[in-house]
Short mmCIF file of C-alpha atoms in Angstrom, two decimals:
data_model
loop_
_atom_site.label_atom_id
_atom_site.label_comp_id
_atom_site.label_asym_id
_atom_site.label_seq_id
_atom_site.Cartn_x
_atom_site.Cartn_y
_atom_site.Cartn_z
CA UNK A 1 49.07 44.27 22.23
CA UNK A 2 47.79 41.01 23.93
CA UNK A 3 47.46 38.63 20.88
CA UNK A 4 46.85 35.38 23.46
CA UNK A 5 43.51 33.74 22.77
CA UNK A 6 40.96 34.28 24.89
CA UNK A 7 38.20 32.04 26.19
CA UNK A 8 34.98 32.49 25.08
CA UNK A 9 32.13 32.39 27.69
CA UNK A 10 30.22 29.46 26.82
CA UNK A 11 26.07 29.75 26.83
CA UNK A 12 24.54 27.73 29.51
CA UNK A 13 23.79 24.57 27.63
CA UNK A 14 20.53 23.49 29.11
CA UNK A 15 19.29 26.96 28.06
CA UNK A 16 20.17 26.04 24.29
CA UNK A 17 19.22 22.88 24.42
CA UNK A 18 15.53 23.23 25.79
CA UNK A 19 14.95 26.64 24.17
CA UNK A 20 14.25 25.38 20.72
CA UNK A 21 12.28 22.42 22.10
CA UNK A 22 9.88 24.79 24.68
CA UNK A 23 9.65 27.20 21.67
CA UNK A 24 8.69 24.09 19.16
CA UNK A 25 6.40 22.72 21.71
CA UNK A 26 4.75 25.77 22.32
CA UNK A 27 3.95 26.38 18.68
CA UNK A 28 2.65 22.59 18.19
CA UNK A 29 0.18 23.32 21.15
CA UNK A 30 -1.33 26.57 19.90
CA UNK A 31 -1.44 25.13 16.45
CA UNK A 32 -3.35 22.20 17.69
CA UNK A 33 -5.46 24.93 19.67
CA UNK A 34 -6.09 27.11 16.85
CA UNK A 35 -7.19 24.19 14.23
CA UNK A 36 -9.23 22.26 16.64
CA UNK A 37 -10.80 24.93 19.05
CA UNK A 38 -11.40 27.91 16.63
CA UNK A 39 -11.23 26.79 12.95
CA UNK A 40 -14.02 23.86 13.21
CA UNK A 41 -16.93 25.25 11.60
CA UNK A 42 -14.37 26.20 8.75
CA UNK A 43 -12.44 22.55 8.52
CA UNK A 44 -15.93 21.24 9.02
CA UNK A 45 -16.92 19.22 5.36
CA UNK A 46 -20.67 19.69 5.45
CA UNK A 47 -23.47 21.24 6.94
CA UNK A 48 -26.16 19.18 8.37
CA UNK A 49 -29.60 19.52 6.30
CA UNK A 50 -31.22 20.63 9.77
CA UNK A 51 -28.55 23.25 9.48
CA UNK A 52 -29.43 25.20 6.56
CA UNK A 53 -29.93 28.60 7.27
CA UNK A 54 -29.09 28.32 10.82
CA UNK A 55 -25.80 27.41 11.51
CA UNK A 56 -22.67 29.72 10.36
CA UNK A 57 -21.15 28.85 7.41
CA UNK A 58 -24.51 26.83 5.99
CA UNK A 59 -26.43 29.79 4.68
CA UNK A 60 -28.84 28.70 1.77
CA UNK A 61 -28.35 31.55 -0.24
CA UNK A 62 -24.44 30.41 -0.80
CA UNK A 63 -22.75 27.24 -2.23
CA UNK A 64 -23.04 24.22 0.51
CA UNK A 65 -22.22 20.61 1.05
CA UNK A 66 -25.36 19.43 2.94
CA UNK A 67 -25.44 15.79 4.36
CA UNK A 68 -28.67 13.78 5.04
CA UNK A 69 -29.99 10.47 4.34
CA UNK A 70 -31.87 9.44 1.27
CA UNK A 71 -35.71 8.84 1.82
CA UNK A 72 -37.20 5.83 1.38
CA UNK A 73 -39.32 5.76 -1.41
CA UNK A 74 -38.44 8.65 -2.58
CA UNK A 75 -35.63 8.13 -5.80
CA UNK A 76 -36.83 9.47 -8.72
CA UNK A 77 -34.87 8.59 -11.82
CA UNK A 78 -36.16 10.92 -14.29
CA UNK A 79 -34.51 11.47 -17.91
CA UNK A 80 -30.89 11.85 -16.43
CA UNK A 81 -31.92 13.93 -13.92
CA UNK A 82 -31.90 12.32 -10.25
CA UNK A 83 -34.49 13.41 -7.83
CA UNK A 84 -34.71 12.66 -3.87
CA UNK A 85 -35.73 14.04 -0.63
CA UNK A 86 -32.60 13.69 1.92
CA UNK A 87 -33.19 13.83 5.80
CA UNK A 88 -31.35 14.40 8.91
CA UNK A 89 -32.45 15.08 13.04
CA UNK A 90 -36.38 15.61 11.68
CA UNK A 91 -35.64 18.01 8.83
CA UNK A 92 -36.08 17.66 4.81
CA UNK A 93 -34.63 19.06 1.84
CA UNK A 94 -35.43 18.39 -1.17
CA UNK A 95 -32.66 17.54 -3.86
CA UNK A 96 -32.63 17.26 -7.69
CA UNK A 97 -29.18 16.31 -9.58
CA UNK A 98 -28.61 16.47 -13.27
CA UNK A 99 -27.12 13.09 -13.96
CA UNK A 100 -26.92 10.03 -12.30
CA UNK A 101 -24.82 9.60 -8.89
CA UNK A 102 -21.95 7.40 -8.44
CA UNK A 103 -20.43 5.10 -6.20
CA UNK A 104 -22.64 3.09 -3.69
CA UNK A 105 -25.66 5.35 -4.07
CA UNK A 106 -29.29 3.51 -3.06
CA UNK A 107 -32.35 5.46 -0.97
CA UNK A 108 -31.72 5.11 2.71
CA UNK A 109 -27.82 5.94 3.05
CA UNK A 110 -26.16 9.03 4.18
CA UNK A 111 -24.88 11.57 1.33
CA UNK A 112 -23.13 14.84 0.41
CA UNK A 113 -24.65 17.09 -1.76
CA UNK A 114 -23.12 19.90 -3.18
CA UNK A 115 -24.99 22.88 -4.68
CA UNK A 116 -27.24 25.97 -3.57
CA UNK A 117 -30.44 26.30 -2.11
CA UNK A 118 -33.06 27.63 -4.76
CA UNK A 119 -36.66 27.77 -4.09
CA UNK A 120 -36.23 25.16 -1.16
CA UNK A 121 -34.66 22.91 -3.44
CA UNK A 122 -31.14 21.90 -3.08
CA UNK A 123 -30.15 22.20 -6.89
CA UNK A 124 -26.91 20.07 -6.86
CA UNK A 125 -23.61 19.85 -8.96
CA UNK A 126 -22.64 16.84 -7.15
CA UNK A 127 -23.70 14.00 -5.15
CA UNK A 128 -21.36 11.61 -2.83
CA UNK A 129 -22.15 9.13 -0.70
CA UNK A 130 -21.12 8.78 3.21
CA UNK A 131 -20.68 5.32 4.19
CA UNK A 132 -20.61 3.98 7.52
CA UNK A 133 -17.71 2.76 9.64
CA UNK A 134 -19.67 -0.76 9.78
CA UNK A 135 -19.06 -3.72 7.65
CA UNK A 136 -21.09 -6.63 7.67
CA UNK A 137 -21.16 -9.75 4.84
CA UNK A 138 -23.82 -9.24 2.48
CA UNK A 139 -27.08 -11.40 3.43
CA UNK A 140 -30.09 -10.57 2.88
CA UNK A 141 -31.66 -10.46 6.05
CA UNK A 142 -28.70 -7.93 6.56
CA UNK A 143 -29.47 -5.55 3.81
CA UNK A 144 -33.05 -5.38 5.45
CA UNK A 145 -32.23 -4.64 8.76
CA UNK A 146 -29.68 -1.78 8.13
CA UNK A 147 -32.47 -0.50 5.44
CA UNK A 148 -34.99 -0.55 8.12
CA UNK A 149 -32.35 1.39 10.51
CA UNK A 150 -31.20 3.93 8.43
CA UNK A 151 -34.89 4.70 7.20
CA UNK A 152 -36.29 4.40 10.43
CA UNK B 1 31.16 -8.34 14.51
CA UNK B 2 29.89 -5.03 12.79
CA UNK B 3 29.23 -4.40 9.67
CA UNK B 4 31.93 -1.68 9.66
CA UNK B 5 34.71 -4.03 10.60
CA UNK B 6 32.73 -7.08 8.31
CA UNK B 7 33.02 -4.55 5.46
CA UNK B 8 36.82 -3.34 6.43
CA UNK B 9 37.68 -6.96 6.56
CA UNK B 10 36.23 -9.12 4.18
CA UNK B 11 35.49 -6.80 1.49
CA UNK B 12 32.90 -9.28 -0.70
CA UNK B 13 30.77 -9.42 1.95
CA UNK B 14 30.15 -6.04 2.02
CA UNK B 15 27.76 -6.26 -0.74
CA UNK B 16 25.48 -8.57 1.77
CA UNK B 17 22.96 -6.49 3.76
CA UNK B 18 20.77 -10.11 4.59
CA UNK B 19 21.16 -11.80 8.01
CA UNK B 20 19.59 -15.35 8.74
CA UNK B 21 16.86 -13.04 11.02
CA UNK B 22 15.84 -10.91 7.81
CA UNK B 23 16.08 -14.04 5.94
CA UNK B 24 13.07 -15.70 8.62
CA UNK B 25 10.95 -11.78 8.84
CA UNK B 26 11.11 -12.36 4.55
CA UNK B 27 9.90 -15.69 4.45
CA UNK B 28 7.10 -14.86 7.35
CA UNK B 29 6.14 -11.54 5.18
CA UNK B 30 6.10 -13.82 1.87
CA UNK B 31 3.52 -16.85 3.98
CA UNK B 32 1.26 -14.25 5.94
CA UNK B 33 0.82 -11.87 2.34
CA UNK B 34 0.04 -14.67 0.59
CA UNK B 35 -2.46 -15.67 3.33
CA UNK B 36 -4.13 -11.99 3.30
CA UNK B 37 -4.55 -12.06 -0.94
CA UNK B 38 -6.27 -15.12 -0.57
CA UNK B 39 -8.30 -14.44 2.11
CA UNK B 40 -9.20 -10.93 0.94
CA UNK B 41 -10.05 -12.23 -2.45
CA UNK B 42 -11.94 -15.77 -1.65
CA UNK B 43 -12.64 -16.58 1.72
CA UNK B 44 -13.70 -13.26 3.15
CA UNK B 45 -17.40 -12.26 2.19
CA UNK B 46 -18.43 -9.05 0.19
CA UNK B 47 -19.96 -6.23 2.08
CA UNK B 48 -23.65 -5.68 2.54
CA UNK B 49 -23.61 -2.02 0.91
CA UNK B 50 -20.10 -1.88 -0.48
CA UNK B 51 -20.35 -5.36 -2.39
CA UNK B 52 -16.55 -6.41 -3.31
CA UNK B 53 -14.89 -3.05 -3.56
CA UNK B 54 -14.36 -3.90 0.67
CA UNK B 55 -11.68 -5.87 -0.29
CA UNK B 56 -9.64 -2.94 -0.72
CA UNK B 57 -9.74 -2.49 3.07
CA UNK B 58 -7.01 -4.98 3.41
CA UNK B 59 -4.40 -3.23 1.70
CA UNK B 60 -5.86 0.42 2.48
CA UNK B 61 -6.14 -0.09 6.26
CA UNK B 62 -2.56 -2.43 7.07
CA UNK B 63 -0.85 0.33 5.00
CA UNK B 64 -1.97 3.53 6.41
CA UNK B 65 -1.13 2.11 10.06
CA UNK B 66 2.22 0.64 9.72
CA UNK B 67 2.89 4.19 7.89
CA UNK B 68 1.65 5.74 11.33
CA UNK B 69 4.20 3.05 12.78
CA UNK B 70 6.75 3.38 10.48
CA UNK B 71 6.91 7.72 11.16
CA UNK B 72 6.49 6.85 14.94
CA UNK B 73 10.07 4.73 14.84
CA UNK B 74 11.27 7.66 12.70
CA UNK B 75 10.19 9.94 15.28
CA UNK B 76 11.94 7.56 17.91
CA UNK B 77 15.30 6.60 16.43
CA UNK B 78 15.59 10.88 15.85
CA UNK B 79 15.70 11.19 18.99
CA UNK B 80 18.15 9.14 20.36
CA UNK B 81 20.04 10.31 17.54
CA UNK B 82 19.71 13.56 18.80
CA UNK B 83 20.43 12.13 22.45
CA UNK B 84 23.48 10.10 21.55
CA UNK B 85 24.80 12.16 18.53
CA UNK B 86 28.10 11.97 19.15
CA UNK B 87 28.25 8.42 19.53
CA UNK B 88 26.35 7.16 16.54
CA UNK B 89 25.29 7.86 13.41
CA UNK B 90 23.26 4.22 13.40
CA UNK B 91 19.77 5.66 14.96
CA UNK B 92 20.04 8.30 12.27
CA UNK B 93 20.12 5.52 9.53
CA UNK B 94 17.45 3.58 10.83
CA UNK B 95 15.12 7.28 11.06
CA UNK B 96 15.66 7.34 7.40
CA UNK B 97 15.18 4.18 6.39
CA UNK B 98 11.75 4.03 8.23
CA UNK B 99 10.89 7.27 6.75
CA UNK B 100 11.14 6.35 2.95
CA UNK B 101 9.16 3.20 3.63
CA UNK B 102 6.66 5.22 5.53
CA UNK B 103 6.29 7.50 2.46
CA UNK B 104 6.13 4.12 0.08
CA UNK B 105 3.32 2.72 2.30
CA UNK B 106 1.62 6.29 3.12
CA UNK B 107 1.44 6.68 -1.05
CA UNK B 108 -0.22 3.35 -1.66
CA UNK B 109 -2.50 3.77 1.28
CA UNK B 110 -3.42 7.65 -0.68
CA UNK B 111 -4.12 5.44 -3.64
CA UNK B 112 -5.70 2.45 -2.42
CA UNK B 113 -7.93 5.34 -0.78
CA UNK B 114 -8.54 7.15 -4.11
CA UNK B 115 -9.44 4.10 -5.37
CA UNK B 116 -11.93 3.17 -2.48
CA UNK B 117 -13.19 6.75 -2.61
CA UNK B 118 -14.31 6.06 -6.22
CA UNK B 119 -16.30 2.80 -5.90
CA UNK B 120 -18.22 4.02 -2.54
CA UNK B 121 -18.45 7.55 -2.21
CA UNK B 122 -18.21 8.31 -6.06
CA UNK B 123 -15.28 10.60 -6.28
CA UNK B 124 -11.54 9.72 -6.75
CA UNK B 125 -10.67 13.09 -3.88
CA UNK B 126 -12.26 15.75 -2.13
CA UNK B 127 -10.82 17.91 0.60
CA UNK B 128 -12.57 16.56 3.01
CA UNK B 129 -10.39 16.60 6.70
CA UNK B 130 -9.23 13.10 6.66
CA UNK B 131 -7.23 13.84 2.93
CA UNK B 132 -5.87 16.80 3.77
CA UNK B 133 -4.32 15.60 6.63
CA UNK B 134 -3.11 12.45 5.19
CA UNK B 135 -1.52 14.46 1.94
CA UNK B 136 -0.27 17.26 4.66
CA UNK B 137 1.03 14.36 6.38
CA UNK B 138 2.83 12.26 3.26
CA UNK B 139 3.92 15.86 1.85
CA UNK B 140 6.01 16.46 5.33
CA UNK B 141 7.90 13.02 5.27
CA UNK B 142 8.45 13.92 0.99
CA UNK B 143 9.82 17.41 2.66
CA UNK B 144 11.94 15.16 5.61
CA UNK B 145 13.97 12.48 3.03
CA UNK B 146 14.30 16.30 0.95
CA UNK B 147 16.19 17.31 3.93
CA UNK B 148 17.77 14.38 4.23
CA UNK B 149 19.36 14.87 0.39
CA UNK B 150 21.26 17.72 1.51
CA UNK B 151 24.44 17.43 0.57
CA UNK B 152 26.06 17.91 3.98
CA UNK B 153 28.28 16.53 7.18
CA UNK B 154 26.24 13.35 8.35
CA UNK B 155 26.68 14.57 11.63
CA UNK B 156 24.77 17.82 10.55
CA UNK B 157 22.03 15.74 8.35
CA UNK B 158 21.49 13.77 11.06
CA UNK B 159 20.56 17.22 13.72
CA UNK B 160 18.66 18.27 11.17
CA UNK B 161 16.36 15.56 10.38
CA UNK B 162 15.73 14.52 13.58
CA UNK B 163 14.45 18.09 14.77
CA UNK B 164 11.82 17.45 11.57
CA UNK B 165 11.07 13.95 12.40
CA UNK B 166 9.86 15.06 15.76
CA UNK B 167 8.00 17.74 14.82
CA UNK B 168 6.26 15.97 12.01
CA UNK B 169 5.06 12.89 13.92
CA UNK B 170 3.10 15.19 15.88
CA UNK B 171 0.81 15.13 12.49
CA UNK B 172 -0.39 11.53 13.01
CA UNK B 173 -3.19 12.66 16.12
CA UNK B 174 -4.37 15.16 13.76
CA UNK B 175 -4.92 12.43 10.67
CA UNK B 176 -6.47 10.22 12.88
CA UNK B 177 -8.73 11.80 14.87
CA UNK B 178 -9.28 14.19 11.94
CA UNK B 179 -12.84 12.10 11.06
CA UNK B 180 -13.73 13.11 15.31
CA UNK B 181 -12.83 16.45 15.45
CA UNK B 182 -14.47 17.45 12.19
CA UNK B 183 -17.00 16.61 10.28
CA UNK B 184 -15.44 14.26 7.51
CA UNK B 185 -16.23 12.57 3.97
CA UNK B 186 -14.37 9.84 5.12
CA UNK B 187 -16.15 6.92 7.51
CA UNK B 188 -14.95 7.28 11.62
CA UNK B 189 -12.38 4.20 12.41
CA UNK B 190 -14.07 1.03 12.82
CA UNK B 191 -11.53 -0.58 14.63
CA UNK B 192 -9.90 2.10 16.59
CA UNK B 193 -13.10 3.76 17.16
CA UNK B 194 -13.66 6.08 20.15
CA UNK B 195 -16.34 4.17 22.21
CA UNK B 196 -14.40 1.15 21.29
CA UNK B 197 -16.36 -1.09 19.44
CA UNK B 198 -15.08 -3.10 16.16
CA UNK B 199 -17.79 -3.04 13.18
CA UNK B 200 -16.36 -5.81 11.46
CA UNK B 201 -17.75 -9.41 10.45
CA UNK B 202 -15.13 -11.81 12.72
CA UNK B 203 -13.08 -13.41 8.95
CA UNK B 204 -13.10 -9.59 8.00
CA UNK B 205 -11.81 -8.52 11.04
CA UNK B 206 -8.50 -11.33 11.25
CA UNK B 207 -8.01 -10.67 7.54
CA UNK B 208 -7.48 -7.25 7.93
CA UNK B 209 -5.09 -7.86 11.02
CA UNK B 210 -3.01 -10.51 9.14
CA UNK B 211 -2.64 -7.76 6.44
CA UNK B 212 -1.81 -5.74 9.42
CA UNK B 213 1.10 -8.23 10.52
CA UNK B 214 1.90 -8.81 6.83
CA UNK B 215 3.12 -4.66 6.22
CA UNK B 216 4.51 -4.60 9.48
CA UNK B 217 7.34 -7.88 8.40
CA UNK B 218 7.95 -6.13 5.09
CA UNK B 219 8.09 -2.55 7.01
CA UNK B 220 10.62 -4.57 9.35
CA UNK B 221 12.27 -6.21 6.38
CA UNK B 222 12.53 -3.14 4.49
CA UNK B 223 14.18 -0.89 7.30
CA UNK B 224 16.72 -3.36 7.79
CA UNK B 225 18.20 -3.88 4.76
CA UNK B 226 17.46 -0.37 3.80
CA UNK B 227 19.49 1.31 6.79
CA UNK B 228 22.25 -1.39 6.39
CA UNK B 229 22.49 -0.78 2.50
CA UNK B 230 22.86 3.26 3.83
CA UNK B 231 25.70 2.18 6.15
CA UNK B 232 27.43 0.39 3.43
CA UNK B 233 27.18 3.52 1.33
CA UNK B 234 28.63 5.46 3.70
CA UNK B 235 31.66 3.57 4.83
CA UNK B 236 32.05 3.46 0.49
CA UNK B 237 32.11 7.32 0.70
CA UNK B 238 34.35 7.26 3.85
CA UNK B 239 37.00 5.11 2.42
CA UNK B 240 36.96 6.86 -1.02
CA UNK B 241 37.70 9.85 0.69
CA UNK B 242 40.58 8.57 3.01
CA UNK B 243 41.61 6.91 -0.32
CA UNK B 244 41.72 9.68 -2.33
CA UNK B 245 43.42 11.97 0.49
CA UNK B 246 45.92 9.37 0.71
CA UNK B 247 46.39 9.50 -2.79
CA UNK B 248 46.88 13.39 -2.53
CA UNK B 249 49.23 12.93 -0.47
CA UNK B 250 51.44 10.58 -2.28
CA UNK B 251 51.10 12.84 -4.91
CA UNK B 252 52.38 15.61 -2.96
CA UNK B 253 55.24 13.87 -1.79
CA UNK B 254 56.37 12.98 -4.64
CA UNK B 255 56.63 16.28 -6.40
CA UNK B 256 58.44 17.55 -2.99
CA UNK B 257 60.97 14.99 -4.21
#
């Protein structure tokens, strides 16, 4: 019996070596692919108020986050409960919240409200604001001019 | 001369990991954060909606970057670790060094945020995109210094880790651009915005970049004494062991006699 080691054929190397890293790459791409191409509407936070009962995912007869601007003129606070009519791209929705919103909440800013869809009436469970990217020092000529932006 | 033959030869100094360079990046971290608290908290002015809850910015913003920066040199000294592993272990070192700061900063940038989130939008969290990501993101680098505790051959750690380091810095696109892709709670960048404009008042602006420079000398400081504190540690375990085999051996020889 021959009992002398024997060499062992060794794998190419740049085979092994680049294998792993094609296969990894491959899987980062489609990932990437899969989350930004065909998962938006689902990764997508709210629903536009123009999009109520049009877009997929935003029906009004389920829960929704709907975002829209707070009318000027028309915060109504009314024995704890919070009234206001948010707009966005030339629609309206009404919105009444039972309690009193936090954060930086005022009439002509963007916000998210949470809740379903009654009567044409977006009955929310919770209110947050979306602030904007831009920061300015407060003055009061300021305050004015972004007011008269926003509710413009 | 290294700090493997510094160590072998003059064993007090060993317990040193401070050179007169880390001594000037301390001092310069210590001037320009003192600089940004003052400026964040007197001299720069309140925000026209957000009032003084801005002032978070300058710790929230510096923090979450040089964590980008601090994974991205993670990301970098993996892979000439994986390039050169047979030469060094030192590139592996400096990957985890910048990794556990990266965590530290990406945790108080999650917090500062919560905080933030509380004061504007009126909620400590939400799912929203940009959170997710970020927590998806701070949860893989948790996951990477996990790996990293293995108890294993350095060699092996080292292979390991940086296959996960590369992989996991391909996260930071996805955070950031997270708020352009999708529809997010979270405010778009106002600095590193897509059509490139900066919505920021001019003192708000150079505060937040000195904070900026401030977390990127303690990052720097950090990783160096951090990865030279790990290379200390493991020329300790190295020489216990050759110690301990030598003592074997004695041992061994002497009951042979």
């Amino acid at each position: 019996m021959d009992l002398s080691p024997r060499e062992v054929p060794d794998a190419p190397r740049a085979q092994r070596r680049w294998l792993p890293i094609a296969f990894a790459v491959f899987a980062g791409v489609a990932g990437l692919a899969i989350i930004g191409v065909f998962l938006t509407s689902s990764i997508d936070y709210f629903c536009n108020v123009d999009e109520v009962g049009v877009r997929e995912g935003c029906n009004d007869d389920e829960r929704v986050r709907v975002q829209g601007s707070v009318d000027e003129g028309s915060l109504q606070l009314q024995a704890g409960t919070t009234s206001f009519v948010m707009s966005f791209n030339g629609a309206s929705l009404p919105v009444v919240y039972d309690g009193e919103p936090g954060g930086v909440f005022q009439e002509c800013i963007p916000v998210v409200a949470h809740g379903r869809v009654v009567n044409g009436t977006l009955m929310a469970t919770r209110i947050e604001v979306k602030h904007s990217n831009e920061y300015e020092a407060e003055n009061a000529d300021r305050i004015e001019e972004s007011e008269s932006a926003a509710c413009s | 001369m290294s700090i493997y033959t510094a160590t072998a030869a003059v064993p007090g100094a060993a317990a040193r990991t401070g050179t007169r360079t880390t001594r000037v990046i301390g001092v310069l971290a210590l001037v320009t954060t003192a600089f940004v608290v003052v400026s964040a908290f007197f001299l720069t002015p309140a925000d026209s909606v957000q009032g003084d809850s801005v002032r978070i910015m300058y710790a929230h913003v510096p923090t979450a970057w040089v964590a980008y920066l601090a994974f991205i040199t993670t990301a970098v000294a993996s892979g000439f670790s994986l390039a050169r592993r047979h030469r060094t272990l030192g590139f592996d070192r400096v990957a985890g060094a910048s990794g556990e700061v990266g965590v530290l900063f990406m945790a108080m940038t999650l917090l500062t945020g919560s905080l933030w989130g509380r004061l504007t939008w009126g909620t400590f969290w939400q799912w929203d995109p940009r959170l997710t990501t970020t927590l998806f993101l701070f949860i893989t680098y948790v996951g990477y210094l996990a790996v990293r505790r293995i108890d294993t051959d350095p060699r092996q750690r080292a292979r390991r880790s940086a296959v996960i380091a590369l992989l996991a810095v391909l996260e930071i696109p996805l955070v950031h651009f997270s708020v352009v892709l999708w529809r997010s709670l979270h405010q778009e960048a106002s600095v590193l915005s897509p059509d490139g404009d900066v919505r920021l008042d001019d003192l708000m602006l150079f505060t937040l970049f000195a904070g900026v420079a401030a977390f990127t000398l303690i990052f720097a400081w950090l990783v160096i004494h951090r990865q030279r504190l790990t290379a200390l540690a493991d020329i300790r375990q190295t020489v216990g062991l050759d110690a301990a085999i030598a003592l074997r051996r004695s041992e061994t020889s002497g009951v042979v006699k």
